[in-house]
């Protein structure tokens, strides 16, 4: 009576434990909107079923999922389950276009955060009790993803994969360190460098990366493209271009978060490399110039390395002149 469904529709499902797989979408919506608990059950059941399947499949591939860490993950469970499915593809060594397309969808703040907890080696934080086999499989898979240098999804997937590996290994793996000057080489290098900066706190690496950008225009173009598309200030474009007019609202929010959260070497990269590029694209920096000044002044006061403090001070002076 409450749902408006025919009695026969409800009664044929009443004693069926698999009713959720058999009910039509319209009938389910009617039940959700009229009976408390149906919507919550539908969501939890779907997530639990997918989780259990992935946990079993990953165990067969030699990976054990930490269920406690999974439940406490700081991102939506759907993103976490997507990350576990990515791990399954990687462990199985799938290198086809479908896998590249799947991995490419992790370009973005929340999907990337899910991959970070997947690869994390921190006890109680990482989704896997021991991610070593996943890292090894990722290193093996990366060169095969890189064979299609013309494929946008392959380029994006390779960047994402090498970024996660370099964060965990904390070194630039020679097999993943590109030497060419094509789009794939440039974008993969950025993924490796960003991960290594976060993992190693290597200020010299930040300087080498900055010098590389100064010498190579395509590296600069990809650097400028990365933040706005990662934060969804701009749609992801396969030709790595940005709109001529762009407000960096989400980018500013993300950069402010990273200034507070990441190490000094990554701060140095932001101050010397990305923020100046971002200001060329949007001189208002998403309307957050004052917040940016305050954040940089706080970090400069805490920073023990003089060249990083000086870089922050120089940028603050420039920002005050723009305000």
GROMACS .gro file of N, CA and C in nm, residues 68-204:
model
  411
   68UNK      N    1   3.994  -0.399   0.809
   68UNK     CA    2   3.981  -0.287   0.902
   68UNK      C    3   4.024  -0.157   0.835
   69UNK      N    4   4.138  -0.161   0.765
   69UNK     CA    5   4.185  -0.042   0.694
   69UNK      C    6   4.089  -0.004   0.582
   70UNK      N    7   4.031  -0.104   0.518
   70UNK     CA    8   3.935  -0.077   0.410
   70UNK      C    9   3.816   0.002   0.463
   71UNK      N   10   3.764  -0.039   0.577
   71UNK     CA   11   3.647   0.029   0.634
   71UNK      C   12   3.680   0.169   0.684
   72UNK      N   13   3.806   0.193   0.721
   72UNK     CA   14   3.846   0.323   0.774
   72UNK      C   15   3.906   0.415   0.668
   73UNK      N   16   3.909   0.369   0.544
   73UNK     CA   17   3.972   0.448   0.437
   73UNK      C   18   3.910   0.588   0.428
   74UNK      N   19   3.994   0.691   0.408
   74UNK     CA   20   3.946   0.829   0.410
   74UNK      C   21   3.879   0.875   0.280
   75UNK      N   22   3.840   0.782   0.196
   75UNK     CA   23   3.770   0.814   0.072
   75UNK      C   24   3.648   0.724   0.060
   76UNK      N   25   3.556   0.759  -0.027
   76UNK     CA   26   3.432   0.683  -0.044
   76UNK      C   27   3.463   0.537  -0.077
   77UNK      N   28   3.380   0.447  -0.024
   77UNK     CA   29   3.402   0.303  -0.044
   77UNK      C   30   3.401   0.265  -0.191
   78UNK      N   31   3.321   0.334  -0.271
   78UNK     CA   32   3.318   0.302  -0.414
   78UNK      C   33   3.455   0.323  -0.477
   79UNK      N   34   3.523   0.432  -0.440
   79UNK     CA   35   3.657   0.457  -0.493
   79UNK      C   36   3.755   0.351  -0.442
   80UNK      N   37   3.739   0.311  -0.317
   80UNK     CA   38   3.827   0.208  -0.260
   80UNK      C   39   3.811   0.077  -0.335
   81UNK      N   40   3.686   0.039  -0.363
   81UNK     CA   41   3.662  -0.085  -0.437
   81UNK      C   42   3.715  -0.076  -0.579
   82UNK      N   43   3.703   0.041  -0.639
   82UNK     CA   44   3.762   0.061  -0.772
   82UNK      C   45   3.913   0.040  -0.768
   83UNK      N   46   3.977   0.088  -0.661
   83UNK     CA   47   4.121   0.071  -0.645
   83UNK      C   48   4.157  -0.077  -0.630
   84UNK      N   49   4.077  -0.151  -0.554
   84UNK     CA   50   4.102  -0.295  -0.539
   84UNK      C   51   4.087  -0.367  -0.673
   85UNK      N   52   3.991  -0.325  -0.753
   85UNK     CA   53   3.976  -0.386  -0.885
   85UNK      C   54   4.095  -0.352  -0.975
   86UNK      N   55   4.147  -0.229  -0.962
   86UNK     CA   56   4.268  -0.194  -1.036
   86UNK      C   57   4.383  -0.285  -0.996
   87UNK      N   58   4.394  -0.314  -0.867
   87UNK     CA   59   4.499  -0.405  -0.819
   87UNK      C   60   4.485  -0.543  -0.883
   88UNK      N   61   4.361  -0.587  -0.899
   88UNK     CA   62   4.337  -0.717  -0.960
   88UNK      C   63   4.384  -0.719  -1.105
   89UNK      N   64   4.355  -0.614  -1.179
   89UNK     CA   65   4.402  -0.604  -1.318
   89UNK      C   66   4.555  -0.607  -1.324
   90UNK      N   67   4.617  -0.533  -1.232
   90UNK     CA   68   4.763  -0.523  -1.231
   90UNK      C   69   4.826  -0.658  -1.198
   91UNK      N   70   4.772  -0.725  -1.096
   91UNK     CA   71   4.827  -0.854  -1.055
   91UNK      C   72   4.812  -0.959  -1.166
   92UNK      N   73   4.706  -0.948  -1.244
   92UNK     CA   74   4.685  -1.044  -1.353
   92UNK      C   75   4.766  -1.008  -1.477
   93UNK      N   76   4.833  -0.892  -1.472
   93UNK     CA   77   4.920  -0.853  -1.581
   93UNK      C   78   4.848  -0.811  -1.705
   94UNK      N   79   4.723  -0.767  -1.690
   94UNK     CA   80   4.646  -0.723  -1.807
   94UNK      C   81   4.703  -0.593  -1.861
   95UNK      N   82   4.733  -0.590  -1.988
   95UNK     CA   83   4.792  -0.470  -2.048
   95UNK      C   84   4.717  -0.421  -2.170
   96UNK      N   85   4.592  -0.464  -2.185
   96UNK     CA   86   4.514  -0.424  -2.301
   96UNK      C   87   4.458  -0.284  -2.287
   97UNK      N   88   4.389  -0.238  -2.392
   97UNK     CA   89   4.334  -0.104  -2.392
   97UNK      C   90   4.228  -0.087  -2.284
   98UNK      N   91   4.153  -0.193  -2.254
   98UNK     CA   92   4.051  -0.183  -2.150
   98UNK      C   93   4.113  -0.151  -2.014
   99UNK      N   94   4.228  -0.212  -1.983
   99UNK     CA   95   4.295  -0.187  -1.856
   99UNK      C   96   4.351  -0.045  -1.853
  100UNK      N   97   4.410  -0.001  -1.964
  100UNK     CA   98   4.459   0.137  -1.970
  100UNK      C   99   4.345   0.235  -1.947
  101UNK      N  100   4.231   0.209  -2.008
  101UNK     CA  101   4.115   0.297  -1.991
  101UNK      C  102   4.066   0.295  -1.848
  102UNK      N  103   4.071   0.178  -1.784
  102UNK     CA  104   4.028   0.168  -1.644
  102UNK      C  105   4.121   0.248  -1.553
  103UNK      N  106   4.251   0.226  -1.567
  103UNK     CA  107   4.347   0.297  -1.483
  103UNK      C  108   4.344   0.447  -1.507
  104UNK      N  109   4.317   0.488  -1.632
  104UNK     CA  110   4.314   0.631  -1.664
  104UNK      C  111   4.207   0.704  -1.585
  105UNK      N  112   4.102   0.634  -1.542
  105UNK     CA  113   3.994   0.697  -1.467
  105UNK      C  114   4.034   0.735  -1.325
  106UNK      N  115   4.154   0.699  -1.284
  106UNK     CA  116   4.201   0.737  -1.151
  106UNK      C  117   4.272   0.873  -1.152
  107UNK      N  118   4.265   0.945  -1.263
  107UNK     CA  119   4.319   1.081  -1.267
  107UNK      C  120   4.218   1.173  -1.200
  108UNK      N  121   4.246   1.213  -1.078
  108UNK     CA  122   4.153   1.296  -1.002
  108UNK      C  123   4.181   1.283  -0.854
  109UNK      N  124   4.138   1.379  -0.778
  109UNK     CA  125   4.174   1.387  -0.636
  109UNK      C  126   4.130   1.264  -0.557
  110UNK      N  127   4.002   1.228  -0.561
  110UNK     CA  128   3.953   1.117  -0.479
  110UNK      C  129   3.997   0.980  -0.532
  111UNK      N  130   3.989   0.955  -0.663
  111UNK     CA  131   4.041   0.826  -0.712
  111UNK      C  132   4.190   0.808  -0.680
  112UNK      N  133   4.267   0.916  -0.692
  112UNK     CA  134   4.410   0.908  -0.661
  112UNK      C  135   4.433   0.878  -0.514
  113UNK      N  136   4.349   0.936  -0.427
  113UNK     CA  137   4.361   0.908  -0.283
  113UNK      C  138   4.333   0.761  -0.255
  114UNK      N  139   4.239   0.701  -0.329
  114UNK     CA  140   4.210   0.558  -0.311
  114UNK      C  141   4.330   0.473  -0.352
  115UNK      N  142   4.395   0.509  -0.463
  115UNK     CA  143   4.515   0.435  -0.504
  115UNK      C  144   4.628   0.453  -0.403
  116UNK      N  145   4.636   0.570  -0.342
  116UNK     CA  146   4.742   0.595  -0.243
  116UNK      C  147   4.729   0.501  -0.124
  117UNK      N  148   4.607   0.479  -0.075
  117UNK     CA  149   4.591   0.387   0.038
  117UNK      C  150   4.605   0.242  -0.009
  118UNK      N  151   4.581   0.216  -0.138
  118UNK     CA  152   4.604   0.082  -0.189
  118UNK      C  153   4.752   0.047  -0.185
  119UNK      N  154   4.838   0.140  -0.228
  119UNK     CA  155   4.982   0.115  -0.233
  119UNK      C  156   5.053   0.143  -0.100
  120UNK      N  157   4.984   0.205  -0.006
  120UNK     CA  158   5.049   0.248   0.118
  120UNK      C  159   5.109   0.130   0.195
  121UNK      N  160   5.228   0.155   0.249
  121UNK     CA  161   5.294   0.054   0.333
  121UNK      C  162   5.279   0.084   0.481
  122UNK      N  163   5.203   0.189   0.515
  122UNK     CA  164   5.183   0.225   0.655
  122UNK      C  165   5.089   0.125   0.722
  123UNK      N  166   5.132   0.063   0.834
  123UNK     CA  167   5.045  -0.033   0.904
  123UNK      C  168   4.915   0.032   0.948
  124UNK      N  169   4.804  -0.036   0.922
  124UNK     CA  170   4.674   0.016   0.961
  124UNK      C  171   4.616   0.118   0.866
  125UNK      N  172   4.695   0.161   0.767
  125UNK     CA  173   4.647   0.259   0.669
  125UNK      C  174   4.630   0.198   0.532
  126UNK      N  175   4.725   0.115   0.491
  126UNK     CA  176   4.719   0.055   0.359
  126UNK      C  177   4.610  -0.050   0.347
  127UNK      N  178   4.549  -0.059   0.230
  127UNK     CA  179   4.442  -0.156   0.208
  127UNK      C  180   4.494  -0.299   0.205
  128UNK      N  181   4.624  -0.315   0.174
  128UNK     CA  182   4.683  -0.448   0.164
  128UNK      C  183   4.777  -0.472   0.282
  129UNK      N  184   4.775  -0.593   0.334
  129UNK     CA  185   4.865  -0.625   0.444
  129UNK      C  186   5.011  -0.616   0.400
  130UNK      N  187   5.037  -0.649   0.276
  130UNK     CA  188   5.172  -0.635   0.220
  130UNK      C  189   5.160  -0.604   0.071
  131UNK      N  190   5.184  -0.480   0.030
  131UNK     CA  191   5.165  -0.444  -0.111
  131UNK      C  192   5.287  -0.471  -0.199
  132UNK      N  193   5.389  -0.539  -0.148
  132UNK     CA  194   5.512  -0.558  -0.225
  132UNK      C  195   5.486  -0.625  -0.359
  133UNK      N  196   5.403  -0.729  -0.359
  133UNK     CA  197   5.374  -0.800  -0.485
  133UNK      C  198   5.302  -0.708  -0.583
  134UNK      N  199   5.217  -0.619  -0.533
  134UNK     CA  200   5.148  -0.524  -0.620
  134UNK      C  201   5.247  -0.427  -0.682
  135UNK      N  202   5.341  -0.378  -0.603
  135UNK     CA  203   5.443  -0.287  -0.655
  135UNK      C  204   5.526  -0.356  -0.763
  136UNK      N  205   5.566  -0.479  -0.737
  136UNK     CA  206   5.647  -0.552  -0.834
  136UNK      C  207   5.568  -0.575  -0.964
  137UNK      N  208   5.441  -0.609  -0.951
  137UNK     CA  209   5.359  -0.630  -1.070
  137UNK      C  210   5.338  -0.499  -1.146
  138UNK      N  211   5.328  -0.389  -1.072
  138UNK     CA  212   5.312  -0.258  -1.136
  138UNK      C  213   5.435  -0.221  -1.218
  139UNK      N  214   5.553  -0.249  -1.162
  139UNK     CA  215   5.678  -0.221  -1.234
  139UNK      C  216   5.686  -0.307  -1.360
  140UNK      N  217   5.640  -0.433  -1.351
  140UNK     CA  218   5.641  -0.521  -1.468
  140UNK      C  219   5.541  -0.475  -1.574
  141UNK      N  220   5.427  -0.422  -1.528
  141UNK     CA  221   5.321  -0.384  -1.622
  141UNK      C  222   5.353  -0.252  -1.694
  142UNK      N  223   5.421  -0.160  -1.626
  142UNK     CA  224   5.442  -0.025  -1.679
  142UNK      C  225   5.501  -0.022  -1.820
  143UNK      N  226   5.608  -0.096  -1.849
  143UNK     CA  227   5.664  -0.089  -1.986
  143UNK      C  228   5.565  -0.135  -2.092
  144UNK      N  229   5.477  -0.230  -2.059
  144UNK     CA  230   5.380  -0.277  -2.157
  144UNK      C  231   5.269  -0.176  -2.180
  145UNK      N  232   5.234  -0.099  -2.077
  145UNK     CA  233   5.138   0.009  -2.095
  145UNK      C  234   5.195   0.117  -2.185
  146UNK      N  235   5.328   0.133  -2.178
  146UNK     CA  236   5.393   0.241  -2.250
  146UNK      C  237   5.417   0.214  -2.397
  147UNK      N  238   5.379   0.097  -2.446
  147UNK     CA  239   5.406   0.065  -2.587
  147UNK      C  240   5.321   0.149  -2.682
  148UNK      N  241   5.199   0.182  -2.640
  148UNK     CA  242   5.111   0.261  -2.727
  148UNK      C  243   5.129   0.409  -2.696
  149UNK      N  244   5.234   0.466  -2.750
  149UNK     CA  245   5.268   0.605  -2.718
  149UNK      C  246   5.165   0.703  -2.773
  150UNK      N  247   5.082   0.660  -2.866
  150UNK     CA  248   4.981   0.749  -2.925
  150UNK      C  249   4.850   0.748  -2.847
  151UNK      N  250   4.833   0.652  -2.755
  151UNK     CA  251   4.707   0.635  -2.683
  151UNK      C  252   4.701   0.727  -2.562
  152UNK      N  253   4.601   0.813  -2.558
  152UNK     CA  254   4.585   0.903  -2.444
  152UNK      C  255   4.564   0.826  -2.315
  153UNK      N  256   4.479   0.724  -2.318
  153UNK     CA  257   4.454   0.646  -2.197
  153UNK      C  258   4.580   0.575  -2.150
  154UNK      N  259   4.660   0.525  -2.242
  154UNK     CA  260   4.785   0.459  -2.203
  154UNK      C  261   4.881   0.558  -2.137
  155UNK      N  262   4.889   0.678  -2.194
  155UNK     CA  263   4.975   0.782  -2.137
  155UNK      C  264   4.931   0.816  -1.995
  156UNK      N  265   4.800   0.834  -1.977
  156UNK     CA  266   4.747   0.870  -1.846
  156UNK      C  267   4.765   0.756  -1.746
  157UNK      N  268   4.736   0.633  -1.791
  157UNK     CA  269   4.749   0.517  -1.703
  157UNK      C  270   4.894   0.498  -1.659
  158UNK      N  271   4.987   0.517  -1.751
  158UNK     CA  272   5.129   0.500  -1.718
  158UNK      C  273   5.173   0.604  -1.615
  159UNK      N  274   5.128   0.727  -1.630
  159UNK     CA  275   5.158   0.831  -1.532
  159UNK      C  276   5.107   0.792  -1.394
  160UNK      N  277   4.984   0.747  -1.389
  160UNK     CA  278   4.921   0.712  -1.261
  160UNK      C  279   4.995   0.596  -1.195
  161UNK      N  280   5.030   0.497  -1.272
  161UNK     CA  281   5.097   0.379  -1.218
  161UNK      C  282   5.237   0.413  -1.166
  162UNK      N  283   5.315   0.485  -1.245
  162UNK     CA  284   5.451   0.518  -1.204
  162UNK      C  285   5.452   0.614  -1.085
  163UNK      N  286   5.351   0.700  -1.077
  163UNK     CA  287   5.339   0.792  -0.964
  163UNK      C  288   5.325   0.714  -0.833
  164UNK      N  289   5.238   0.614  -0.832
  164UNK     CA  290   5.217   0.536  -0.710
  164UNK      C  291   5.341   0.454  -0.674
  165UNK      N  292   5.406   0.398  -0.775
  165UNK     CA  293   5.526   0.317  -0.750
  165UNK      C  294   5.637   0.404  -0.690
  166UNK      N  295   5.658   0.522  -0.746
  166UNK     CA  296   5.768   0.607  -0.698
  166UNK      C  297   5.741   0.660  -0.558
  167UNK      N  298   5.614   0.678  -0.520
  167UNK     CA  299   5.584   0.719  -0.383
  167UNK      C  300   5.625   0.613  -0.282
  168UNK      N  301   5.603   0.488  -0.318
  168UNK     CA  302   5.633   0.378  -0.226
  168UNK      C  303   5.781   0.346  -0.224
  169UNK      N  304   5.845   0.342  -0.342
  169UNK     CA  305   5.986   0.304  -0.348
  169UNK      C  306   6.078   0.418  -0.305
  170UNK      N  307   6.027   0.544  -0.314
  170UNK     CA  308   6.101   0.663  -0.272
  170UNK      C  309   6.229   0.686  -0.354
  171UNK      N  310   6.238   0.622  -0.468
  171UNK     CA  311   6.353   0.645  -0.556
  171UNK      C  312   6.302   0.651  -0.700
  172UNK      N  313   6.382   0.712  -0.786
  172UNK     CA  314   6.351   0.712  -0.929
  172UNK      C  315   6.401   0.581  -0.988
  173UNK      N  316   6.309   0.491  -1.017
  173UNK     CA  317   6.346   0.363  -1.076
  173UNK      C  318   6.399   0.387  -1.217
  174UNK      N  319   6.517   0.333  -1.247
  174UNK     CA  320   6.579   0.361  -1.377
  174UNK      C  321   6.493   0.310  -1.493
  175UNK      N  322   6.414   0.205  -1.469
  175UNK     CA  323   6.328   0.153  -1.575
  175UNK      C  324   6.209   0.245  -1.600
  176UNK      N  325   6.180   0.333  -1.506
  176UNK     CA  326   6.063   0.419  -1.520
  176UNK      C  327   6.101   0.564  -1.545
  177UNK      N  328   6.229   0.594  -1.549
  177UNK     CA  329   6.275   0.731  -1.566
  177UNK      C  330   6.296   0.761  -1.713
  178UNK      N  331   6.206   0.838  -1.776
  178UNK     CA  332   6.214   0.856  -1.921
  178UNK      C  333   6.327   0.949  -1.964
  179UNK      N  334   6.374   0.927  -2.084
  179UNK     CA  335   6.482   1.011  -2.137
  179UNK      C  336   6.439   1.089  -2.261
  180UNK      N  337   6.325   1.059  -2.318
  180UNK     CA  338   6.280   1.126  -2.440
  180UNK      C  339   6.210   1.256  -2.411
  181UNK      N  340   6.150   1.314  -2.515
  181UNK     CA  341   6.083   1.442  -2.500
  181UNK      C  342   5.942   1.439  -2.559
  182UNK      N  343   5.882   1.319  -2.571
  182UNK     CA  344   5.746   1.309  -2.620
  182UNK      C  345   5.647   1.328  -2.507
  183UNK      N  346   5.517   1.329  -2.543
  183UNK     CA  347   5.414   1.349  -2.441
  183UNK      C  348   5.417   1.239  -2.336
  184UNK      N  349   5.431   1.115  -2.381
  184UNK     CA  350   5.432   1.005  -2.286
  184UNK      C  351   5.552   1.014  -2.192
  185UNK      N  352   5.670   1.042  -2.247
  185UNK     CA  353   5.790   1.054  -2.165
  185UNK      C  354   5.776   1.166  -2.064
  186UNK      N  355   5.725   1.280  -2.110
  186UNK     CA  356   5.713   1.395  -2.022
  186UNK      C  357   5.613   1.369  -1.911
  187UNK      N  358   5.500   1.310  -1.946
  187UNK     CA  359   5.396   1.289  -1.846
  187UNK      C  360   5.435   1.180  -1.748
  188UNK      N  361   5.502   1.075  -1.797
  188UNK     CA  362   5.548   0.970  -1.707
  188UNK      C  363   5.653   1.026  -1.611
  189UNK      N  364   5.741   1.111  -1.663
  189UNK     CA  365   5.842   1.171  -1.577
  189UNK      C  366   5.777   1.251  -1.466
  190UNK      N  367   5.672   1.326  -1.500
  190UNK     CA  368   5.604   1.404  -1.396
  190UNK      C  369   5.546   1.313  -1.289
  191UNK      N  370   5.483   1.202  -1.330
  191UNK     CA  371   5.427   1.110  -1.232
  191UNK      C  372   5.533   1.053  -1.139
  192UNK      N  373   5.647   1.015  -1.196
  192UNK     CA  374   5.756   0.960  -1.116
  192UNK      C  375   5.811   1.066  -1.020
  193UNK      N  376   5.833   1.187  -1.071
  193UNK     CA  377   5.893   1.292  -0.989
  193UNK      C  378   5.800   1.332  -0.875
  194UNK      N  379   5.671   1.349  -0.904
  194UNK     CA  380   5.578   1.387  -0.797
  194UNK      C  381   5.574   1.281  -0.687
  195UNK      N  382   5.570   1.155  -0.727
  195UNK     CA  383   5.571   1.049  -0.627
  195UNK      C  384   5.699   1.046  -0.547
  196UNK      N  385   5.813   1.063  -0.615
  196UNK     CA  386   5.942   1.061  -0.545
  196UNK      C  387   5.955   1.181  -0.451
  197UNK      N  388   5.905   1.297  -0.492
  197UNK     CA  389   5.910   1.414  -0.404
  197UNK      C  390   5.831   1.389  -0.276
  198UNK      N  391   5.711   1.336  -0.291
  198UNK     CA  392   5.627   1.309  -0.174
  198UNK      C  393   5.690   1.203  -0.086
  199UNK      N  394   5.753   1.101  -0.148
  199UNK     CA  395   5.808   0.992  -0.071
  199UNK      C  396   5.945   1.016  -0.012
  200UNK      N  397   6.028   1.101  -0.078
  200UNK     CA  398   6.167   1.112  -0.038
  200UNK      C  399   6.207   1.246   0.022
  201UNK      N  400   6.127   1.351   0.001
  201UNK     CA  401   6.160   1.486   0.049
  201UNK      C  402   6.295   1.531  -0.006
  202UNK      N  403   6.314   1.512  -0.137
  202UNK     CA  404   6.441   1.542  -0.203
  202UNK      C  405   6.433   1.678  -0.272
  203UNK      N  406   6.490   1.780  -0.209
  203UNK     CA  407   6.485   1.916  -0.264
  203UNK      C  408   6.563   1.926  -0.395
  204UNK      N  409   6.675   1.853  -0.405
  204UNK     CA  410   6.753   1.855  -0.529
  204UNK      C  411   6.670   1.804  -0.647
   0.00000   0.00000   0.00000
